[in-house]
């Protein structure tokens, strides 16, 4: 008998953490490039890429630069992108009519992308905010100042058909109007786009973490762009059950993929949704989640590589199959190194 002090323990969970090999054997969650979707901002013209102040490392790309970027992403194993246009201010209007221009920036971008790189899955956002002067996702009723739900949905369904026509693999309504998934499904099907999938921004919360994105797409001409109030349609951050209702509705209306957004602050919701649906589930690690990690890393306060991994693996662990993240490319690069 050794006289070393020893606890009388049968279970010592640390045993399985004792080496790289044992830790790998017991690893429960994987994160590969194929799980990631890179959101990309696009601009018109053939000038240089534009930097985005509140999203260091992210750029607004012209269509030729977009093609280059997508070639690189594919070579890294990232096979899906979500496109967000920043259109010229003079094309914006209160009713966002540019959204239905069949030659608008994002439509041209999808066409080029799908003809040059057909293997890249392209996700087209469906909402009016890049196109409206007020930055809301739909039509604002001038009397009530509320969004006109059904009139907005009518436009969104047309937008979705345009995106499908241009070759988008997936359309992604991000507006949170009631009934839009069903209306979009019917519109796609009646135009012979029964193969185009719908990724529904189902549980999209009214989040302050969207601030940097609004700078990136210039989704309001006004100074308060970053803090525009969408509480009348996006979910109350206090509500879990309401998120589940939205997910059930989107599933019953024909969504192919459900989404929770933002991701990190809503991991409980992600887990709830994972347990209540068998559909593929997406999570959107949004601009503010990206910005806070990058900003702290730039200050030398956080280790970028490790925080990036940890933020993403947590989202996978909570139940997401796929993650929209501005870190997609950098993460993919970090694992091929
Ligand atoms: C708008 C839209 C937003 C984002 C994606 N689509 C912002 C908003 O609802 O105001 C946010 C994404 C991000 O912050 O990265 N339809």
Short mmCIF file of C-alpha atoms and ligand atoms in Angstrom, two decimals:
data_model
loop_
_atom_site.label_atom_id
_atom_site.label_comp_id
_atom_site.label_asym_id
_atom_site.label_seq_id
_atom_site.Cartn_x
_atom_site.Cartn_y
_atom_site.Cartn_z
CA UNK A 1 0.00 0.00 0.00
CA UNK A 2 1.40 3.39 -0.97
CA UNK A 3 1.06 6.02 1.71
CA UNK A 4 0.29 8.76 -0.81
CA UNK A 5 -2.88 10.59 -0.06
CA UNK A 6 -5.43 9.23 -2.50
CA UNK A 7 -9.15 9.89 -2.80
CA UNK A 8 -11.19 6.76 -3.00
CA UNK A 9 -12.68 7.49 -6.41
CA UNK A 10 -14.09 5.01 -8.89
CA UNK A 11 -14.87 7.69 -11.43
CA UNK A 12 -12.05 9.96 -12.53
CA UNK A 13 -13.32 11.78 -15.59
CA UNK A 14 -9.89 13.35 -16.07
CA UNK A 15 -8.56 9.98 -17.30
CA UNK A 16 -10.13 10.56 -20.67
CA UNK A 17 -8.57 14.00 -20.91
CA UNK A 18 -5.09 12.68 -20.36
CA UNK A 19 -3.72 12.82 -23.90
CA UNK A 20 -4.42 14.23 -27.31
CA UNK A 21 -5.43 10.78 -28.52
CA UNK A 22 -7.89 10.10 -25.68
CA UNK A 23 -9.37 13.57 -25.96
CA UNK A 24 -9.88 13.02 -29.68
CA UNK A 25 -11.59 9.67 -29.07
CA UNK A 26 -14.03 11.27 -26.66
CA UNK A 27 -14.66 14.36 -28.77
CA UNK A 28 -18.41 14.83 -29.16
CA UNK A 29 -18.80 17.66 -31.67
CA UNK A 30 -17.17 18.29 -35.04
CA UNK A 31 -16.71 21.54 -36.86
CA UNK A 32 -15.67 21.32 -40.49
CA UNK A 33 -15.56 23.86 -43.28
CA UNK A 34 -18.56 22.10 -44.82
CA UNK A 35 -20.71 23.19 -41.87
CA UNK A 36 -20.07 26.86 -42.55
CA UNK A 37 -21.78 29.41 -44.75
CA UNK A 38 -19.87 32.61 -45.52
CA UNK A 39 -22.03 35.75 -45.70
CA UNK A 40 -20.62 38.15 -48.30
CA UNK A 41 -21.39 41.80 -48.95
CA UNK A 42 -21.53 42.97 -52.53
CA UNK A 43 -21.34 46.31 -54.30
CA UNK A 44 -21.68 47.41 -57.88
CA UNK A 45 -18.95 48.42 -60.28
CA UNK A 46 -15.42 47.24 -60.91
CA UNK A 47 -13.54 49.21 -58.27
CA UNK A 48 -11.57 47.88 -55.34
CA UNK A 49 -13.11 46.08 -52.38
CA UNK A 50 -14.37 48.33 -49.58
CA UNK A 51 -13.56 47.73 -45.96
CA UNK A 52 -16.27 47.78 -43.30
CA UNK A 53 -15.21 49.72 -40.24
CA UNK A 54 -17.16 47.79 -37.64
CA UNK A 55 -16.31 44.40 -39.19
CA UNK A 56 -12.53 44.29 -39.55
CA UNK A 57 -11.49 41.66 -42.06
CA UNK A 58 -14.80 41.71 -43.95
CA UNK A 59 -15.09 43.48 -47.29
CA UNK A 60 -17.72 44.65 -49.70
CA UNK A 61 -16.91 42.95 -53.00
CA UNK A 62 -17.72 43.79 -56.59
CA UNK A 63 -19.00 40.90 -58.72
CA UNK A 64 -15.54 40.08 -60.20
CA UNK A 65 -14.05 40.06 -56.68
CA UNK A 66 -16.94 37.96 -55.44
CA UNK A 67 -16.10 35.28 -57.99
CA UNK A 68 -12.48 35.28 -56.88
CA UNK A 69 -13.48 35.03 -53.25
CA UNK A 70 -15.86 32.15 -53.94
CA UNK A 71 -13.20 30.25 -55.84
CA UNK A 72 -10.99 30.52 -52.79
CA UNK A 73 -13.78 29.51 -50.42
CA UNK A 74 -14.49 26.40 -52.47
CA UNK A 75 -10.83 25.45 -52.40
CA UNK A 76 -11.02 25.71 -48.60
CA UNK A 77 -14.10 23.51 -48.43
CA UNK A 78 -16.64 26.27 -47.75
CA UNK A 79 -19.37 25.44 -50.25
CA UNK A 80 -22.12 27.93 -49.44
CA UNK A 81 -22.38 31.70 -49.39
CA UNK A 82 -25.17 34.11 -48.41
CA UNK A 83 -25.17 37.32 -50.40
CA UNK A 84 -26.06 40.78 -49.11
CA UNK A 85 -26.08 43.74 -51.47
CA UNK A 86 -25.24 47.29 -50.55
CA UNK A 87 -27.03 49.23 -53.24
CA UNK A 88 -26.49 52.86 -54.20
CA UNK A 89 -28.54 55.24 -52.06
CA UNK A 90 -30.27 56.72 -55.08
CA UNK A 91 -31.80 53.31 -55.84
CA UNK A 92 -33.50 53.17 -52.45
CA UNK A 93 -37.13 54.18 -51.99
CA UNK A 94 -39.76 53.96 -49.25
CA UNK A 95 -41.28 50.87 -50.88
CA UNK A 96 -37.98 49.29 -51.90
CA UNK A 97 -39.04 48.82 -55.52
CA UNK A 98 -35.45 48.11 -56.61
CA UNK A 99 -35.89 44.71 -54.94
CA UNK A 100 -38.07 43.67 -57.87
CA UNK A 101 -35.69 44.87 -60.56
CA UNK A 102 -34.78 41.69 -62.41
CA UNK A 103 -31.32 43.11 -63.06
CA UNK A 104 -30.58 44.41 -59.58
CA UNK A 105 -27.11 43.92 -58.12
CA UNK A 106 -27.73 40.74 -56.16
CA UNK A 107 -29.49 39.07 -59.09
CA UNK A 108 -26.56 39.83 -61.40
CA UNK A 109 -24.20 38.53 -58.76
CA UNK A 110 -26.09 35.24 -58.40
CA UNK A 111 -26.20 34.77 -62.17
CA UNK A 112 -22.44 35.25 -62.56
CA UNK A 113 -21.67 33.10 -59.58
CA UNK A 114 -23.86 30.20 -60.65
CA UNK A 115 -22.57 30.31 -64.23
CA UNK A 116 -18.88 30.45 -63.18
CA UNK A 117 -18.99 28.27 -60.08
CA UNK A 118 -22.14 26.14 -60.21
CA UNK A 119 -20.96 23.96 -57.32
CA UNK A 120 -21.12 26.89 -54.89
CA UNK A 121 -24.48 26.88 -53.08
CA UNK A 122 -25.93 30.37 -53.17
CA UNK A 123 -28.32 31.66 -50.55
CA UNK A 124 -30.31 34.75 -51.48
CA UNK A 125 -31.68 36.84 -48.64
CA UNK A 126 -35.31 37.82 -49.07
CA UNK A 127 -36.21 41.05 -47.27
CA UNK A 128 -36.56 44.68 -48.23
CA UNK A 129 -34.07 46.34 -45.88
CA UNK A 130 -31.24 46.82 -48.41
CA UNK A 131 -33.74 48.58 -50.69
CA UNK A 132 -35.83 50.81 -48.42
CA UNK A 133 -34.86 54.35 -47.42
CA UNK A 134 -36.06 53.67 -43.85
CA UNK A 135 -34.16 50.38 -43.55
CA UNK A 136 -37.14 48.30 -42.48
CA UNK A 137 -37.60 44.81 -43.91
CA UNK A 138 -40.95 45.59 -45.48
CA UNK A 139 -43.48 48.25 -46.37
CA UNK A 140 -44.25 50.75 -43.63
CA UNK A 141 -47.92 51.69 -43.37
CA UNK A 142 -47.89 55.48 -43.28
CA UNK A 143 -50.86 55.65 -40.89
CA UNK A 144 -49.98 53.02 -38.30
CA UNK A 145 -46.19 53.17 -38.89
CA UNK A 146 -46.35 49.40 -38.55
CA UNK A 147 -45.17 47.11 -41.31
CA UNK A 148 -47.91 46.07 -43.69
CA UNK A 149 -47.52 42.30 -43.32
CA UNK A 150 -49.48 40.95 -46.25
CA UNK A 151 -48.44 43.59 -48.76
CA UNK A 152 -44.83 42.91 -47.79
CA UNK A 153 -45.26 39.17 -48.23
CA UNK A 154 -46.62 39.70 -51.73
CA UNK A 155 -43.36 41.48 -52.65
CA UNK A 156 -41.16 38.94 -50.87
CA UNK A 157 -42.71 36.10 -52.86
CA UNK A 158 -41.82 37.91 -56.08
CA UNK A 159 -38.30 38.57 -54.83
CA UNK A 160 -37.89 34.87 -54.08
CA UNK A 161 -38.99 33.92 -57.60
CA UNK A 162 -36.49 36.40 -59.10
CA UNK A 163 -33.71 34.93 -56.98
CA UNK A 164 -34.67 31.39 -58.00
CA UNK A 165 -34.74 32.42 -61.66
CA UNK A 166 -31.22 33.79 -61.36
CA UNK A 167 -30.04 30.43 -60.03
CA UNK A 168 -30.11 30.75 -56.22
CA UNK A 169 -30.14 27.32 -54.60
CA UNK A 170 -31.79 28.59 -51.44
CA UNK A 171 -33.92 31.62 -50.69
CA UNK A 172 -33.81 32.91 -47.15
CA UNK A 173 -36.62 35.16 -45.94
CA UNK A 174 -35.11 37.25 -43.13
CA UNK A 175 -38.03 39.63 -42.65
CA UNK A 176 -40.17 37.89 -39.96
CA UNK A 177 -43.52 38.67 -41.61
CA UNK A 178 -46.28 36.18 -40.81
CA UNK A 179 -47.06 33.62 -43.50
CA UNK A 180 -44.14 34.43 -45.76
CA UNK A 181 -42.70 30.94 -45.95
CA UNK A 182 -45.95 29.46 -47.25
CA UNK A 183 -46.44 32.29 -49.71
CA UNK A 184 -42.88 31.94 -50.99
CA UNK A 185 -43.25 28.15 -51.33
CA UNK A 186 -46.42 28.57 -53.39
CA UNK A 187 -44.88 31.26 -55.57
CA UNK A 188 -41.77 29.17 -56.23
CA UNK A 189 -43.78 26.06 -57.04
CA UNK A 190 -46.20 27.80 -59.36
CA UNK A 191 -43.19 29.14 -61.28
CA UNK A 192 -41.61 25.68 -61.59
CA UNK A 193 -38.97 26.31 -58.93
CA UNK A 194 -40.06 23.38 -56.80
CA UNK A 195 -36.37 22.51 -56.35
CA UNK A 196 -35.42 25.83 -54.78
CA UNK A 197 -35.09 25.41 -51.02
CA UNK A 198 -36.25 27.81 -48.32
CA UNK A 199 -34.04 28.61 -45.36
CA UNK A 200 -36.38 30.39 -42.98
CA UNK A 201 -35.03 32.94 -40.55
CA UNK A 202 -37.54 31.45 -38.12
CA UNK A 203 -36.40 32.60 -34.71
CA UNK A 204 -34.89 35.95 -35.56
CA UNK A 205 -34.62 38.14 -32.50
CA UNK A 206 -34.75 41.95 -32.39
CA UNK A 207 -31.06 42.12 -31.59
CA UNK A 208 -28.61 44.94 -31.07
CA UNK A 209 -25.94 42.56 -32.35
CA UNK A 210 -27.00 43.38 -35.94
CA UNK A 211 -25.45 46.85 -35.67
CA UNK A 212 -22.31 46.23 -37.75
CA UNK A 213 -24.32 44.48 -40.49
CA UNK A 214 -26.44 47.57 -40.91
CA UNK A 215 -23.30 49.59 -41.49
CA UNK A 216 -22.14 46.96 -43.99
CA UNK A 217 -25.28 47.08 -46.14
CA UNK A 218 -26.12 50.71 -45.36
CA UNK A 219 -29.63 49.57 -44.46
CA UNK A 220 -30.85 53.01 -43.47
CA UNK A 221 -29.72 56.34 -44.79
CA UNK A 222 -30.14 57.81 -41.33
CA UNK A 223 -27.60 58.21 -38.58
CA UNK A 224 -29.47 55.80 -36.33
CA UNK A 225 -29.12 52.98 -38.84
CA UNK A 226 -27.46 50.73 -36.33
CA UNK A 227 -30.27 51.02 -33.81
CA UNK A 228 -33.41 50.97 -35.96
CA UNK A 229 -36.24 49.40 -33.99
CA UNK A 230 -37.64 46.15 -35.38
CA UNK A 231 -39.49 45.00 -32.25
CA UNK A 232 -42.78 45.01 -34.14
CA UNK A 233 -41.71 42.00 -36.17
CA UNK A 234 -38.51 40.44 -34.85
CA UNK A 235 -38.74 38.34 -31.68
CA UNK A 236 -38.49 39.66 -28.15
CA UNK A 237 -35.10 38.53 -26.80
CA UNK A 238 -36.87 37.47 -23.59
CA UNK A 239 -38.99 34.81 -25.32
CA UNK A 240 -38.22 31.14 -25.76
CA UNK A 241 -41.65 29.66 -26.38
CA UNK A 242 -42.47 32.28 -28.98
CA UNK A 243 -39.38 31.19 -30.91
CA UNK A 244 -40.70 27.62 -30.96
CA UNK A 245 -44.06 28.77 -32.30
CA UNK A 246 -42.31 30.59 -35.16
CA UNK A 247 -40.31 27.46 -35.96
CA UNK A 248 -43.38 25.22 -35.96
CA UNK A 249 -45.18 27.60 -38.28
CA UNK A 250 -42.28 27.83 -40.72
CA UNK A 251 -41.96 24.05 -40.77
CA UNK A 252 -45.66 23.61 -41.43
CA UNK A 253 -45.52 26.22 -44.20
CA UNK A 254 -42.82 24.24 -45.99
CA UNK A 255 -39.44 25.55 -44.80
CA UNK A 256 -36.55 23.23 -45.67
CA UNK A 257 -34.16 24.69 -43.09
CA UNK A 258 -34.98 26.56 -39.89
CA UNK A 259 -32.71 29.20 -38.40
CA UNK A 260 -32.02 30.77 -35.04
CA UNK A 261 -30.39 34.20 -35.07
CA UNK A 262 -28.26 35.54 -33.41
CA UNK A 263 -26.50 32.35 -32.32
CA UNK A 264 -24.22 32.77 -29.30
CA UNK A 265 -26.64 34.65 -27.03
CA UNK A 266 -29.48 32.25 -27.99
CA UNK A 267 -27.92 28.80 -27.56
CA UNK A 268 -30.82 27.71 -25.33
CA UNK A 269 -33.26 28.51 -28.12
CA UNK A 270 -31.10 26.62 -30.58
CA UNK A 271 -31.20 23.57 -28.31
CA UNK A 272 -34.97 23.88 -27.89
CA UNK A 273 -35.49 24.05 -31.63
CA UNK A 274 -33.08 21.14 -32.22
CA UNK A 275 -35.20 19.02 -29.93
CA UNK A 276 -38.49 19.99 -31.51
CA UNK A 277 -37.76 19.53 -35.21
CA UNK A 278 -36.08 17.01 -37.49
CA UNK A 279 -35.39 19.61 -40.16
CA UNK A 280 -31.84 20.80 -40.80
CA UNK A 281 -31.11 23.66 -38.45
CA UNK A 282 -29.03 26.76 -39.13
CA UNK A 283 -27.67 29.33 -36.72
CA UNK A 284 -26.46 32.78 -37.71
CA UNK A 285 -23.45 34.05 -35.81
CA UNK A 286 -24.19 37.68 -36.57
CA UNK A 287 -22.08 40.73 -37.25
CA UNK A 288 -21.97 41.91 -33.64
CA UNK A 289 -20.85 38.50 -32.40
CA UNK A 290 -18.04 38.65 -34.95
CA UNK A 291 -17.18 42.26 -34.14
CA UNK A 292 -16.86 41.75 -30.41
CA UNK A 293 -14.45 38.83 -30.77
CA UNK A 294 -12.37 40.55 -33.44
CA UNK A 295 -12.25 43.84 -31.53
CA UNK A 296 -11.12 42.19 -28.32
CA UNK A 297 -8.52 40.18 -30.23
CA UNK A 298 -7.22 43.35 -31.89
CA UNK A 299 -6.72 44.80 -28.44
CA UNK A 300 -4.75 41.75 -27.43
CA UNK A 301 -7.45 40.81 -24.92
CA UNK A 302 -8.62 37.56 -26.51
CA UNK A 303 -6.95 34.87 -28.58
CA UNK A 304 -8.68 35.14 -31.95
CA UNK A 305 -8.17 31.58 -33.18
CA UNK A 306 -9.31 29.94 -29.99
CA UNK A 307 -12.29 32.23 -29.39
CA UNK A 308 -13.37 31.80 -32.99
CA UNK A 309 -13.29 28.03 -32.62
CA UNK A 310 -14.97 28.07 -29.22
CA UNK A 311 -17.77 30.37 -30.36
CA UNK A 312 -18.46 28.13 -33.35
CA UNK A 313 -18.17 24.74 -31.66
CA UNK A 314 -20.61 25.96 -29.00
CA UNK A 315 -23.15 26.71 -31.68
CA UNK A 316 -22.66 23.23 -33.17
CA UNK A 317 -22.88 21.65 -29.73
CA UNK A 318 -26.15 23.47 -29.04
CA UNK A 319 -27.61 21.78 -32.11
CA UNK A 320 -26.89 23.69 -35.30
CA UNK A 321 -26.15 21.65 -38.42
CA UNK A 322 -24.87 24.68 -40.30
CA UNK A 323 -23.60 28.07 -39.22
CA UNK A 324 -23.69 31.33 -41.10
CA UNK A 325 -20.58 33.07 -39.87
CA UNK A 326 -18.21 35.82 -40.96
CA UNK A 327 -15.48 33.54 -39.64
CA UNK A 328 -16.16 30.85 -42.26
CA UNK A 329 -13.14 31.58 -44.43
CA UNK A 330 -10.73 32.28 -41.57
CA UNK A 331 -11.80 29.14 -39.74
CA UNK A 332 -11.41 27.03 -42.88
CA UNK A 333 -7.95 28.52 -43.39
CA UNK A 334 -7.02 27.77 -39.80
CA UNK A 335 -7.74 24.06 -40.20
CA UNK A 336 -5.88 23.55 -43.49
CA UNK A 337 -2.76 25.22 -42.05
C1 LIG B 1 -32.12 41.96 -42.57
C2 LIG B 1 -30.97 41.17 -42.07
C3 LIG B 1 -30.22 41.52 -40.96
C4 LIG B 1 -29.22 40.58 -40.84
C5 LIG B 1 -29.36 39.66 -41.88
N1 LIG B 1 -30.48 40.04 -42.64
C6 LIG B 1 -30.30 42.69 -40.04
C7 LIG B 1 -31.59 43.14 -39.57
O1 LIG B 1 -32.53 42.39 -39.36
O2 LIG B 1 -31.69 44.35 -39.37
C8 LIG B 1 -28.19 40.63 -39.77
C9 LIG B 1 -26.99 39.85 -39.94
C10 LIG B 1 -25.86 40.25 -39.08
O3 LIG B 1 -25.96 41.08 -38.16
O4 LIG B 1 -24.80 39.70 -39.34
N2 LIG B 1 -33.05 41.35 -43.31
#
